[in-house]
Short mmCIF file of C-alpha atoms in Angstrom, two decimals:
data_model
loop_
_atom_site.label_atom_id
_atom_site.label_comp_id
_atom_site.label_asym_id
_atom_site.label_seq_id
_atom_site.Cartn_x
_atom_site.Cartn_y
_atom_site.Cartn_z
CA GLN T 872 -45.27 55.14 -39.23
CA ALA T 873 -47.22 55.97 -42.38
CA SER T 874 -50.59 57.61 -41.76
CA GLN T 875 -53.84 56.38 -43.34
CA GLU T 876 -53.73 59.35 -45.72
CA GLU T 877 -50.22 58.40 -46.86
CA LEU T 878 -51.30 54.79 -47.35
CA LYS T 879 -54.28 55.86 -49.43
CA ALA T 880 -52.10 58.16 -51.56
CA ALA T 881 -49.59 55.37 -52.23
CA TYR T 882 -52.41 52.93 -52.94
CA ARG T 883 -54.00 55.30 -55.47
CA ARG T 884 -50.66 55.93 -57.17
CA LEU T 885 -49.90 52.22 -57.56
CA CYS T 886 -53.46 51.48 -58.69
CA MET T 887 -53.10 54.07 -61.43
CA LEU T 888 -49.78 52.53 -62.41
CA TYR T 889 -50.98 48.91 -62.48
CA HIS T 890 -54.66 49.29 -63.36
CA PRO T 891 -55.44 46.72 -66.12
CA ASP T 892 -57.64 49.16 -68.06
CA LYS T 893 -54.65 51.41 -68.70
CA HIS T 894 -52.85 48.77 -70.76
CA ARG T 895 -54.12 47.55 -74.13
CA ASP T 896 -51.44 44.96 -74.84
CA PRO T 897 -52.86 41.55 -73.74
CA GLU T 898 -49.60 40.46 -72.12
CA LEU T 899 -49.15 43.73 -70.23
CA LYS T 900 -52.81 43.63 -69.21
CA THR T 901 -52.36 40.16 -67.66
CA GLN T 902 -49.24 41.26 -65.80
CA ALA T 903 -51.00 44.42 -64.61
CA GLU T 904 -53.91 42.37 -63.22
CA ARG T 905 -51.55 40.23 -61.13
CA LEU T 906 -49.65 43.22 -59.72
CA PHE T 907 -52.89 45.14 -59.17
CA ASN T 908 -54.20 42.25 -57.04
CA LEU T 909 -50.97 42.18 -54.98
CA VAL T 910 -51.28 45.90 -54.30
CA HIS T 911 -54.90 45.43 -53.28
CA GLN T 912 -53.95 42.60 -50.86
CA ALA T 913 -51.25 44.76 -49.30
CA TYR T 914 -53.66 47.65 -48.84
CA GLU T 915 -56.23 45.35 -47.20
CA VAL T 916 -53.64 44.34 -44.60
CA LEU T 917 -52.30 47.85 -43.93
CA SER T 918 -55.66 49.61 -43.89
CA ASP T 919 -56.99 47.37 -41.10
CA PRO T 920 -55.53 48.43 -37.68
CA GLN T 921 -55.54 44.86 -36.37
CA THR T 922 -53.78 43.14 -39.28
CA ARG T 923 -51.44 46.10 -39.70
CA ALA T 924 -50.35 45.88 -36.05
CA ILE T 925 -49.60 42.18 -36.45
CA TYR T 926 -47.76 42.75 -39.74
CA ASP T 927 -45.71 45.64 -38.32
CA ILE T 928 -44.57 43.49 -35.40
CA TYR T 929 -44.17 40.05 -36.99
CA GLY T 930 -44.20 40.57 -40.75
CA ARG T 931 -45.82 38.13 -43.14
CA ARG T 932 -45.17 35.18 -40.84
CA GLY T 933 -47.49 36.79 -38.30
CA LEU T 934 -50.34 36.88 -40.80
CA GLU T 935 -49.69 33.27 -41.80
CA MET T 936 -49.37 31.95 -38.23
CA GLU T 937 -52.18 29.75 -37.03
CA GLY T 938 -54.30 31.32 -34.31
CA TRP T 939 -54.06 35.03 -35.12
CA GLU T 940 -57.60 35.13 -36.40
CA VAL T 941 -58.91 34.39 -32.88
CA VAL T 942 -57.31 37.55 -31.52
CA GLU T 943 -60.11 39.75 -30.29
CA ARG T 944 -60.25 43.11 -32.02
CA LYS T 945 -58.73 45.74 -29.74
CA ARG T 946 -58.56 49.49 -29.87
CA THR T 947 -54.77 49.79 -29.78
CA ALA T 948 -51.85 48.00 -31.40
CA ALA T 949 -50.32 47.41 -27.95
CA GLU T 950 -53.31 45.30 -26.87
CA ILE T 951 -53.18 43.33 -30.12
CA ARG T 952 -49.47 42.75 -29.57
CA GLU T 953 -50.11 41.49 -26.03
CA GLU T 954 -52.74 39.01 -27.22
CA PHE T 955 -50.62 37.82 -30.12
CA GLU T 956 -47.56 37.34 -27.92
CA ARG T 957 -49.68 35.17 -25.64
CA LEU T 958 -50.39 32.88 -28.60
CA GLN T 959 -46.69 32.78 -29.37
CA ARG T 960 -45.85 31.90 -25.75
CA GLU T 961 -48.27 28.97 -25.93
CA ARG T 962 -46.51 27.71 -29.05
CA GLU T 963 -43.12 28.14 -27.35
CA GLU T 964 -44.33 26.20 -24.31
CA ARG T 965 -45.43 23.32 -26.53
CA ARG T 966 -42.05 23.42 -28.25
CA LEU T 967 -40.32 23.56 -24.86
CA GLN T 968 -41.77 20.21 -23.91
CA GLN T 969 -39.73 18.59 -26.68
CA ARG T 970 -36.39 20.16 -25.67
CA THR T 971 -33.79 18.47 -23.46
CA ASN T 972 -31.02 21.13 -23.64
CA PRO T 973 -28.09 18.69 -23.37
CA LYS T 974 -24.79 19.96 -21.96
CA GLY T 975 -21.54 18.09 -21.66
CA THR T 976 -17.86 18.38 -20.83
CA ILE T 977 -14.97 16.11 -21.81
CA SER T 978 -11.63 16.78 -20.15
CA VAL T 979 -8.44 14.89 -21.03
CA GLY T 980 -5.36 15.61 -18.91
CA ILE T 981 -2.04 15.10 -20.70
CA ASP T 982 1.35 14.68 -18.99
CA ALA T 983 4.02 16.01 -21.36
CA THR T 984 6.72 16.73 -18.78
CA ASP T 985 9.01 14.27 -20.53
CA LEU T 986 9.44 16.88 -23.28
CA PHE T 987 11.30 19.27 -20.95
CA ASP T 988 12.12 17.47 -17.67
CA ARG T 989 14.09 14.52 -19.13
CA TYR T 990 17.17 13.28 -17.32
CA ASP T 991 19.38 11.76 -19.99
CA GLU T 992 21.51 9.69 -17.64
CA GLU T 993 18.46 7.68 -16.59
CA TYR T 994 17.57 6.83 -20.19
CA GLU T 995 20.93 5.84 -21.60
CA ASP T 996 20.33 2.06 -21.47
CA VAL T 997 16.54 2.10 -22.02
CA PRO T 998 15.37 1.03 -25.53
CA GLY T 999 13.46 3.85 -27.28
CA SER T 1000 14.60 6.38 -24.71
CA SER T 1001 15.36 8.92 -27.44
CA PHE T 1002 11.63 9.57 -27.79
CA PRO T 1003 9.82 11.49 -25.03
CA GLN T 1004 6.80 9.80 -23.52
CA ILE T 1005 3.49 11.68 -23.51
CA GLU T 1006 0.76 10.12 -21.37
CA ILE T 1007 -2.90 10.67 -20.63
CA ASN T 1008 -2.99 10.66 -16.85
CA LYS T 1009 -6.61 11.71 -16.18
CA MET T 1010 -10.00 11.98 -17.84
CA HIS T 1011 -13.33 13.45 -16.86
CA ILE T 1012 -16.66 13.16 -18.66
CA SER T 1013 -19.88 14.84 -17.54
CA GLN T 1014 -23.27 15.18 -19.21
CA SER T 1015 -26.61 16.68 -18.26
CA ILE T 1016 -30.05 17.00 -19.81
CA GLU T 1017 -33.08 19.07 -18.88
CA ALA T 1018 -36.63 17.84 -19.20
CA PRO T 1019 -39.32 20.54 -18.83
CA LEU T 1020 -42.26 19.00 -16.97
CA THR T 1021 -44.49 22.09 -16.95
CA SER T 1022 -43.98 25.78 -17.63
CA THR T 1023 -42.58 26.14 -14.07
CA ASP T 1024 -41.09 22.70 -13.29
CA THR T 1025 -37.92 21.21 -14.78
CA ALA T 1026 -36.11 17.93 -14.11
CA ILE T 1027 -32.33 17.88 -14.58
CA LEU T 1028 -30.44 14.58 -14.89
CA SER T 1029 -26.64 14.68 -14.80
CA GLY T 1030 -23.78 12.26 -14.42
CA ASN T 1031 -20.00 12.15 -14.53
CA LEU T 1032 -17.12 9.70 -14.79
CA SER T 1033 -13.55 10.43 -13.71
CA THR T 1034 -10.28 8.54 -13.77
CA GLN T 1035 -6.76 9.54 -12.68
CA ASN T 1036 -3.63 7.39 -12.70
CA GLY T 1037 -5.64 4.19 -12.95
CA ASN T 1038 -8.23 5.02 -10.27
CA GLY T 1039 -11.67 6.37 -11.01
CA GLY T 1040 -15.34 6.51 -10.27
CA GLY T 1041 -18.56 8.26 -11.13
CA SER T 1042 -21.81 9.68 -9.84
CA ILE T 1043 -25.34 10.44 -10.99
CA ASN T 1044 -27.58 13.30 -9.87
CA LEU T 1045 -31.23 14.19 -10.27
CA ALA T 1046 -32.49 17.73 -9.59
CA LEU T 1047 -36.06 19.05 -9.59
CA ARG T 1048 -36.39 22.80 -10.10
CA ARG T 1049 -39.53 24.86 -9.63
CA VAL T 1050 -39.96 28.52 -10.48
CA THR T 1051 -42.06 29.80 -7.60
CA SER T 1052 -42.48 33.38 -8.85
CA ALA T 1053 -40.88 36.04 -11.00
CA LYS T 1054 -38.52 36.67 -8.07
CA GLY T 1055 -37.21 33.22 -7.30
CA TRP T 1056 -36.97 29.46 -7.69
CA GLY T 1057 -36.04 26.41 -5.65
CA GLU T 1058 -34.23 23.17 -6.49
CA LEU T 1059 -34.02 19.76 -4.79
CA GLU T 1060 -31.05 17.53 -5.62
CA PHE T 1061 -30.46 13.80 -5.08
CA GLY T 1062 -27.20 12.08 -5.95
CA ALA T 1063 -25.20 8.89 -5.53
CA GLY T 1064 -21.81 7.56 -6.59
CA ASP T 1065 -19.13 4.97 -5.89
CA LEU T 1066 -16.64 7.48 -4.47
CA HIS T 1067 -19.14 9.18 -2.18
CA GLY T 1068 -22.37 8.07 -0.58
CA PRO T 1069 -25.84 9.49 -1.17
CA LEU T 1070 -26.21 13.26 -1.48
CA PHE T 1071 -29.24 15.40 -0.62
CA GLY T 1072 -29.24 19.11 -1.43
CA LEU T 1073 -31.49 22.14 -1.50
CA LYS T 1074 -30.82 25.30 -3.52
CA ILE T 1075 -32.84 28.52 -3.32
CA PHE T 1076 -32.59 31.65 -5.46
CA ARG T 1077 -34.37 34.89 -4.57
CA ASN T 1078 -34.37 38.45 -5.88
CA LEU T 1079 -34.33 40.67 -2.81
CA THR T 1080 -34.55 43.93 -4.78
CA PRO T 1081 -34.33 44.76 -8.50
CA ARG T 1082 -30.56 45.13 -8.03
CA CYS T 1083 -29.81 42.46 -5.44
CA PHE T 1084 -30.25 38.67 -5.20
CA ILE T 1085 -29.22 35.83 -2.89
CA THR T 1086 -28.51 32.14 -3.53
CA THR T 1087 -28.31 29.52 -0.79
CA ASN T 1088 -27.20 25.94 -1.28
CA CYS T 1089 -27.20 23.41 1.58
CA ALA T 1090 -26.19 19.74 1.19
CA LEU T 1091 -25.83 16.54 3.22
CA GLN T 1092 -23.16 14.11 2.01
CA PHE T 1093 -23.38 10.58 3.47
CA SER T 1094 -20.22 8.47 3.60
CA SER T 1095 -18.52 5.76 5.65
CA ARG T 1096 -17.14 8.50 7.88
CA GLY T 1097 -20.60 9.78 8.66
CA VAL T 1098 -22.68 12.72 7.54
CA ARG T 1099 -20.83 15.76 6.21
CA PRO T 1100 -23.01 18.86 5.96
CA GLY T 1101 -22.22 21.84 3.75
CA LEU T 1102 -23.67 25.31 3.26
CA THR T 1103 -22.91 27.94 0.63
CA THR T 1104 -24.51 31.39 0.47
CA VAL T 1105 -23.91 34.01 -2.22
CA LEU T 1106 -25.14 37.59 -1.98
CA ALA T 1107 -24.87 39.64 -5.19
CA ARG T 1108 -25.64 43.25 -6.01
CA ASN T 1109 -25.57 45.44 -9.11
CA LEU T 1110 -23.13 48.24 -8.30
CA ASP T 1111 -23.84 49.95 -11.61
CA LYS T 1112 -25.00 49.09 -15.10
CA ASN T 1113 -21.95 46.91 -15.88
CA THR T 1114 -20.60 45.98 -12.43
CA MET T 1115 -21.61 43.21 -10.03
CA GLY T 1116 -20.38 42.65 -6.49
CA TYR T 1117 -20.43 39.17 -4.88
CA LEU T 1118 -20.02 38.03 -1.29
CA GLN T 1119 -19.78 34.27 -0.73
CA TRP T 1120 -19.65 32.28 2.50
CA ARG T 1121 -18.95 28.56 2.43
CA TRP T 1122 -19.08 26.26 5.46
CA GLY T 1123 -18.28 22.58 5.48
CA ILE T 1124 -15.43 20.55 4.02
CA GLN T 1125 -13.52 23.59 2.74
CA SER T 1126 -14.82 26.59 4.68
CA ALA T 1127 -14.06 29.97 3.15
CA MET T 1128 -15.28 33.52 2.64
CA ASN T 1129 -14.89 35.05 -0.78
CA THR T 1130 -15.63 38.51 -2.12
CA SER T 1131 -15.33 39.61 -5.75
CA ILE T 1132 -16.18 42.46 -8.09
CA VAL T 1133 -16.91 41.75 -11.76
CA ARG T 1134 -17.16 44.46 -14.40
CA ASP T 1135 -18.39 43.35 -17.82
CA THR T 1136 -18.69 45.79 -20.73
CA LYS T 1137 -18.92 45.49 -24.48
CA THR T 1138 -15.13 45.65 -24.86
CA SER T 1139 -13.75 44.24 -21.59
CA HIS T 1140 -14.28 41.91 -18.62
CA PHE T 1141 -12.51 42.65 -15.32
CA THR T 1142 -12.54 40.61 -12.09
CA VAL T 1143 -10.88 41.13 -8.73
CA ALA T 1144 -11.42 38.58 -5.95
CA MET T 1145 -10.13 37.73 -2.48
CA GLN T 1146 -10.69 34.56 -0.44
CA LEU T 1147 -9.94 33.71 3.18
CA GLY T 1148 -10.39 30.05 3.93
CA ILE T 1149 -9.18 26.60 4.87
CA PRO T 1150 -6.96 25.29 3.32
CA HIS T 1151 -6.57 28.04 0.67
CA SER T 1152 -6.52 31.82 0.88
CA PHE T 1153 -5.68 33.90 -2.17
CA MET T 1154 -6.09 37.12 -4.15
CA MET T 1155 -6.86 37.14 -7.86
CA VAL T 1156 -7.03 39.78 -10.60
CA SER T 1157 -8.04 39.02 -14.20
CA TYR T 1158 -8.71 41.11 -17.28
CA GLN T 1159 -10.16 40.18 -20.66
CA HIS T 1160 -10.29 42.43 -23.73
CA LYS T 1161 -13.03 41.82 -26.30
CA PHE T 1162 -12.22 42.83 -29.87
CA GLN T 1163 -15.20 43.99 -31.91
CA ASP T 1164 -14.33 41.85 -34.93
CA GLU T 1165 -16.26 39.20 -36.83
CA ASP T 1166 -14.45 36.34 -35.05
CA GLN T 1167 -15.17 37.74 -31.55
CA THR T 1168 -11.50 37.55 -30.57
CA ARG T 1169 -10.66 37.87 -26.86
CA VAL T 1170 -7.32 38.08 -25.06
CA LYS T 1171 -7.04 37.59 -21.32
CA GLY T 1172 -4.60 37.57 -18.47
CA SER T 1173 -4.76 36.88 -14.73
CA LEU T 1174 -2.62 36.83 -11.60
CA LYS T 1175 -3.45 34.62 -8.62
CA ALA T 1176 -1.41 34.49 -5.41
CA GLY T 1177 -2.07 32.64 -2.17
CA PHE T 1178 -0.89 30.02 0.29
CA PHE T 1179 -0.56 27.51 -2.56
CA GLY T 1180 1.88 29.73 -4.50
CA THR T 1181 1.55 32.14 -7.40
CA ILE T 1182 0.03 31.54 -10.84
CA VAL T 1183 0.16 33.80 -13.90
CA GLU T 1184 -2.11 32.96 -16.83
CA TYR T 1185 -2.55 34.53 -20.25
CA GLY T 1186 -4.33 33.37 -23.36
CA ALA T 1187 -6.83 34.06 -26.12
CA GLU T 1188 -9.98 32.64 -27.64
CA ARG T 1189 -11.59 33.08 -31.02
CA LYS T 1190 -14.69 31.99 -32.86
CA ILE T 1191 -13.71 29.53 -35.61
CA SER T 1192 -17.18 28.70 -36.91
CA ARG T 1193 -20.80 29.58 -36.30
CA HIS T 1194 -21.08 27.34 -33.21
CA SER T 1195 -17.43 26.76 -32.20
CA VAL T 1196 -15.01 28.80 -30.08
CA LEU T 1197 -11.36 27.76 -29.68
CA GLY T 1198 -9.21 29.02 -26.82
CA ALA T 1199 -5.73 28.46 -25.40
CA THR T 1200 -4.28 29.55 -22.04
CA VAL T 1201 -0.70 29.35 -20.76
CA SER T 1202 -0.39 28.84 -17.00
CA ILE T 1203 2.92 29.60 -15.23
CA GLY T 1204 3.06 28.91 -11.50
CA VAL T 1205 5.24 28.29 -8.50
CA PRO T 1206 5.42 25.44 -7.59
CA GLN T 1207 2.95 24.21 -10.24
CA GLY T 1208 5.25 24.67 -13.24
CA VAL T 1209 4.11 25.40 -16.82
CA SER T 1210 0.90 24.13 -18.41
CA LEU T 1211 -0.98 24.71 -21.66
CA LYS T 1212 -4.79 24.54 -21.52
CA ILE T 1213 -6.71 24.12 -24.76
CA LYS T 1214 -10.50 24.47 -24.79
CA LEU T 1215 -13.03 24.00 -27.58
CA ASN T 1216 -16.66 25.00 -27.09
CA ARG T 1217 -18.92 23.43 -29.66
CA ALA T 1218 -22.56 24.50 -29.14
CA SER T 1219 -23.35 23.22 -25.62
CA GLN T 1220 -20.41 20.79 -25.48
CA THR T 1221 -17.00 21.65 -24.02
CA TYR T 1222 -13.75 19.80 -24.78
CA PHE T 1223 -10.88 20.63 -22.42
CA PHE T 1224 -7.25 19.49 -22.77
CA PRO T 1225 -4.87 20.58 -19.96
CA VAL T 1226 -1.30 19.74 -20.98
CA HIS T 1227 1.26 19.75 -18.16
CA LEU T 1228 4.63 20.62 -19.73
CA THR T 1229 7.06 20.94 -16.83
CA ASP T 1230 7.25 21.15 -13.04
CA GLN T 1231 9.92 23.84 -13.31
CA LEU T 1232 9.93 27.41 -14.63
CA LEU T 1233 11.73 26.79 -17.91
CA PRO T 1234 11.84 29.63 -20.50
CA SER T 1235 11.83 27.05 -23.29
CA ALA T 1236 8.54 25.57 -22.03
CA VAL T 1237 6.96 29.03 -21.77
CA PHE T 1238 8.17 29.90 -25.29
CA TYR T 1239 6.83 26.75 -26.94
CA ALA T 1240 3.55 26.90 -24.96
CA THR T 1241 3.04 30.44 -26.27
CA VAL T 1242 4.33 30.26 -29.84
CA GLY T 1243 3.37 26.67 -30.66
CA PRO T 1244 -0.43 27.08 -30.44
CA LEU T 1245 -0.26 30.36 -32.41
CA VAL T 1246 1.70 28.78 -35.27
CA ILE T 1247 -0.57 25.73 -35.35
CA TYR T 1248 -3.72 27.87 -35.20
CA PHE T 1249 -2.75 30.22 -38.03
CA ALA T 1250 -1.62 27.29 -40.19
CA MET T 1251 -4.86 25.39 -39.50
CA HIS T 1252 -6.95 28.52 -40.01
CA ARG T 1253 -5.41 29.23 -43.39
CA LEU T 1254 -5.18 25.66 -44.69
CA VAL T 1255 -8.23 23.99 -43.09
CA ILE T 1256 -10.68 26.23 -41.24
CA LYS T 1257 -10.96 29.07 -43.76
CA PRO T 1258 -11.44 26.80 -46.81
CA TYR T 1259 -13.95 24.71 -44.85
CA LEU T 1260 -15.98 27.75 -43.77
CA ARG T 1261 -15.91 29.13 -47.32
CA ALA T 1262 -17.13 25.82 -48.72
CA GLN T 1263 -19.79 25.57 -45.99
CA LYS T 1264 -21.03 29.08 -46.76
CA GLU T 1265 -21.22 28.26 -50.46
CA ARG T 1266 -23.18 25.09 -49.69
CA GLU T 1267 -25.61 27.01 -47.50
CA LEU T 1268 -26.03 29.73 -50.12
CA GLU T 1269 -26.59 27.14 -52.83
CA LYS T 1270 -29.13 25.35 -50.65
CA GLN T 1271 -30.88 28.66 -49.95
CA ARG T 1272 -30.89 29.51 -53.66
CA GLU T 1273 -32.38 26.13 -54.52
CA SER T 1274 -35.10 26.41 -51.86
CA THR T 1275 -36.06 29.92 -52.98
CA ALA T 1276 -35.46 29.47 -56.71
CA SER T 1277 -39.14 29.28 -57.67
CA ASP T 1278 -40.05 32.22 -55.43
CA ILE T 1279 -37.17 34.35 -56.76
CA LEU T 1280 -38.14 33.47 -60.33
CA GLN T 1281 -41.68 34.64 -59.63
CA LYS T 1282 -40.38 37.84 -58.01
CA LYS T 1283 -38.13 38.42 -61.02
CA GLN T 1284 -41.02 38.01 -63.43
CA GLU T 1285 -43.15 40.37 -61.34
CA ALA T 1286 -40.34 42.94 -61.23
CA GLU T 1287 -39.78 42.77 -64.99
CA ALA T 1288 -43.52 43.10 -65.57
CA ALA T 1289 -43.65 46.09 -63.21
CA VAL T 1290 -40.80 47.78 -65.08
CA ARG T 1291 -42.63 47.37 -68.39
CA LEU T 1292 -45.80 48.80 -66.86
CA MET T 1293 -43.86 51.76 -65.42
CA GLN T 1294 -42.40 52.95 -68.72
CA GLU T 1295 -45.16 55.41 -69.61
CA SER T 1296 -45.35 56.84 -66.08
CA VAL T 1297 -41.58 57.19 -65.90
CA ARG T 1298 -41.53 59.06 -69.20
CA ARG T 1299 -44.00 61.62 -67.81
CA ILE T 1300 -42.07 61.91 -64.51
CA ILE T 1301 -38.79 62.58 -66.36
CA GLU T 1302 -40.44 65.25 -68.54
CA ALA T 1303 -41.80 66.99 -65.43
CA GLU T 1304 -38.45 66.78 -63.61
CA GLU T 1305 -36.51 68.07 -66.62
CA ALA T 1306 -38.86 71.06 -66.87
CA ARG T 1307 -38.05 72.08 -63.25
CA MET T 1308 -34.40 70.85 -63.34
CA GLY T 1309 -35.33 68.39 -60.65
CA LEU T 1310 -34.27 64.84 -59.78
CA ILE T 1311 -33.47 62.50 -62.67
CA VAL T 1312 -32.09 59.01 -62.02
CA VAL T 1313 -29.41 58.49 -64.69
CA ASN T 1314 -28.44 54.95 -63.65
CA ALA T 1315 -29.16 52.74 -60.66
CA TRP T 1316 -27.98 49.24 -59.78
CA TYR T 1317 -28.96 46.93 -56.94
CA GLY T 1318 -27.18 43.79 -55.75
CA LYS T 1319 -23.70 42.62 -54.81
CA PHE T 1320 -20.80 44.96 -55.60
CA VAL T 1321 -17.15 43.89 -55.27
CA ASN T 1322 -14.91 46.86 -54.43
CA ASP T 1323 -12.36 45.06 -52.23
CA ASN T 1324 -9.24 43.69 -53.97
CA SER T 1325 -9.25 40.70 -51.62
CA ARG T 1326 -12.64 39.70 -53.10
CA LYS T 1327 -11.74 40.31 -56.75
CA ASN T 1328 -12.43 36.67 -57.62
CA GLU T 1329 -16.07 37.04 -56.57
CA LYS T 1330 -18.69 37.83 -59.20
CA VAL T 1331 -20.64 41.07 -59.32
CA LYS T 1332 -24.38 40.32 -59.19
CA VAL T 1333 -26.49 43.43 -59.84
CA ILE T 1334 -29.69 44.38 -61.62
CA ASP T 1335 -30.65 47.64 -63.31
CA VAL T 1336 -33.25 49.47 -61.22
CA THR T 1337 -33.14 52.86 -62.95
CA VAL T 1338 -36.79 52.77 -64.03
CA PRO T 1339 -38.26 51.60 -60.67
CA LEU T 1340 -36.32 54.29 -58.75
CA GLN T 1341 -37.35 57.06 -61.14
CA CYS T 1342 -40.95 55.93 -60.74
CA LEU T 1343 -40.64 56.51 -56.97
CA VAL T 1344 -39.52 60.13 -57.44
CA LYS T 1345 -42.12 62.62 -56.27
CA ASP T 1346 -41.69 66.41 -56.19
CA SER T 1347 -37.95 66.04 -56.98
CA LYS T 1348 -37.42 63.76 -53.96
CA LEU T 1349 -36.69 60.07 -53.52
CA ILE T 1350 -37.25 58.66 -50.02
CA LEU T 1351 -36.61 55.01 -49.09
CA THR T 1352 -37.20 53.73 -45.55
CA GLU T 1353 -35.12 51.30 -43.46
CA ALA T 1354 -36.09 48.01 -45.08
CA SER T 1355 -34.70 45.62 -47.66
CA LYS T 1356 -34.95 47.22 -51.07
CA ALA T 1357 -35.69 43.84 -52.65
CA GLY T 1358 -39.35 44.43 -51.76
CA LEU T 1359 -39.68 47.68 -53.74
CA PRO T 1360 -41.78 47.68 -56.93
CA GLY T 1361 -39.61 46.61 -59.85
CA PHE T 1362 -36.91 45.13 -57.56
CA TYR T 1363 -36.03 41.52 -56.71
CA ASP T 1364 -33.14 39.77 -54.91
CA PRO T 1365 -30.37 39.01 -57.45
CA CYS T 1366 -28.08 37.28 -54.92
CA VAL T 1367 -29.98 35.46 -52.16
CA GLY T 1368 -28.19 35.34 -48.81
CA GLU T 1369 -25.42 37.75 -49.82
CA GLU T 1370 -24.72 41.34 -48.83
CA LYS T 1371 -26.42 43.84 -51.14
CA SER T 1372 -26.24 47.58 -51.84
CA LEU T 1373 -27.96 50.19 -53.97
CA LYS T 1374 -25.81 52.44 -56.18
CA VAL T 1375 -27.47 55.50 -57.69
CA LEU T 1376 -26.16 57.99 -60.25
CA TYR T 1377 -28.56 60.92 -60.41
CA GLN T 1378 -28.79 64.46 -61.71
CA PHE T 1379 -30.16 67.36 -59.70
CA ARG T 1380 -30.12 71.00 -60.74
CA GLY T 1381 -28.01 69.95 -63.72
CA VAL T 1382 -25.25 68.48 -61.51
CA LEU T 1383 -24.36 64.78 -61.37
CA HIS T 1384 -24.34 63.04 -57.99
CA GLN T 1385 -23.59 59.48 -56.88
CA VAL T 1386 -24.54 57.62 -53.71
CA MET T 1387 -24.14 54.07 -52.38
CA SER T 1388 -26.63 52.76 -49.81
CA ALA T 1389 -26.68 49.48 -47.85
CA ASP T 1390 -29.65 47.19 -48.41
CA ASN T 1391 -31.48 47.99 -45.16
CA GLU T 1392 -30.27 51.58 -44.91
CA ALA T 1393 -32.67 54.49 -45.32
CA LEU T 1394 -32.00 56.75 -48.32
CA ARG T 1395 -33.10 60.30 -49.03
CA ILE T 1396 -31.99 62.15 -52.17
CA PRO T 1397 -31.11 64.70 -53.32
CA LYS T 1398 -28.63 65.39 -50.58
CA GLN T 1399 -26.45 68.46 -50.99
CA CYS T 1400 -23.06 67.25 -49.77
CA LYS T 1401 -19.59 66.91 -51.23
CA TRP T 1402 -19.64 63.10 -50.97
CA HIS T 1403 -22.61 62.85 -53.35
CA ARG T 1404 -21.55 65.44 -55.91
CA LEU T 1405 -19.33 64.29 -58.77
CA PRO T 1406 -16.68 66.48 -60.49
CA SER T 1407 -17.92 68.45 -63.49
CA SER T 1408 -15.46 66.54 -65.71
CA PHE T 1409 -17.12 63.22 -64.89
#
């Protein structure tokens, strides 16, 4: 938001500081020339409305991106932004042509009822009967890929294979989707498989109003019994900022009408639904609480009751790595029994393991289904996941340090040169501030501080920035904007990829103060408050 006058004032101040003619020492003169040229390049970018608009929006990468020079000069930054975003969209479209967006699901059903439903009298004379038998009784594998044909047309190829108790089959589907306008799209689907005959479907999506949309899906399934048509229509409406209402009507093999309300906020997800249909009618209520922690932990519970019986489910999920989320759900139902469902989402792949424990409502099965996964998770998290993530983070940091080593070394040399060139100016600033009992920076450090006892084994990585900060003091004030402080004159990044802070010990009106500021946090001192002021005995 700096005005042209403010830019010129800062440019003049830095030019006076780094001007080569002000330094007689040959080494300092050479360093001053390099920094003077950098200041001049920065001013050329910021003094031109066009390049400044691009830099403000996209940073240095915007200036280096191919194609920006063809942007026609406009009167306002908004018009420049519109033109530049068009160039970016063209690049994204070219990149889109190379993406397939694969998605897949692998489900393995496990029958572990022998753990709880054993009948000892039937196993007395059977060799090896002392060991319960755990079997895989069903499997399902599905995969899909998307192939963008144009900016509005996409082809989707999907297939699946299923097997249960020795019987199985599969199918393959091809869908062609076209975005007709900003309000809707249509999709044609063709499928075939060995369990069912050919399938032809049509799906249409349309925004009726800014708060309401409708989806219609009609299909024709050909089989040996003839043609079986099906139709599904969903009408949805935004009830408020965080709440959606759905009304679904399905006609065909399993006709039903379903209505549901879904409320999704930053900390919770709530759903209530009711269905009337053939063969199943039910009511369902579910709630999920979202913890605002680093691992994005969520706990959930649901109750579902209908003609098929009653099912209670509860569980939790947690992020275990950058791209992986692990979840477990215990399902207790009548007459379904007790099951444990384990799910792992890894990027766009889902691995699902439903484990059927018992056909009866046994407290022991519920206890082990609840406690067992928790014990295993915390043991794995402490012994495997946490050490792996720590090692992975170290590898990434080391790789980042290696890739930026030459650049950081250059920044360090520039910062050290700037500090040497600032000495004379800083001496004059301190004399002026002392005369008016103004702002004097006693000590200042920038980098990684370790204040937490749990991180006491980590190394402190800081640099002394007392001189650069004092050089920025003007009229007994120091003002830093919301940006990484590594880019300030006389600063550099001492710990690439790690969290950094600025710690300042300063004197104002003869009283010592101390302040700690996050790397991207704005800072304005002096600030007359009890948190900054230090005791007189300090």
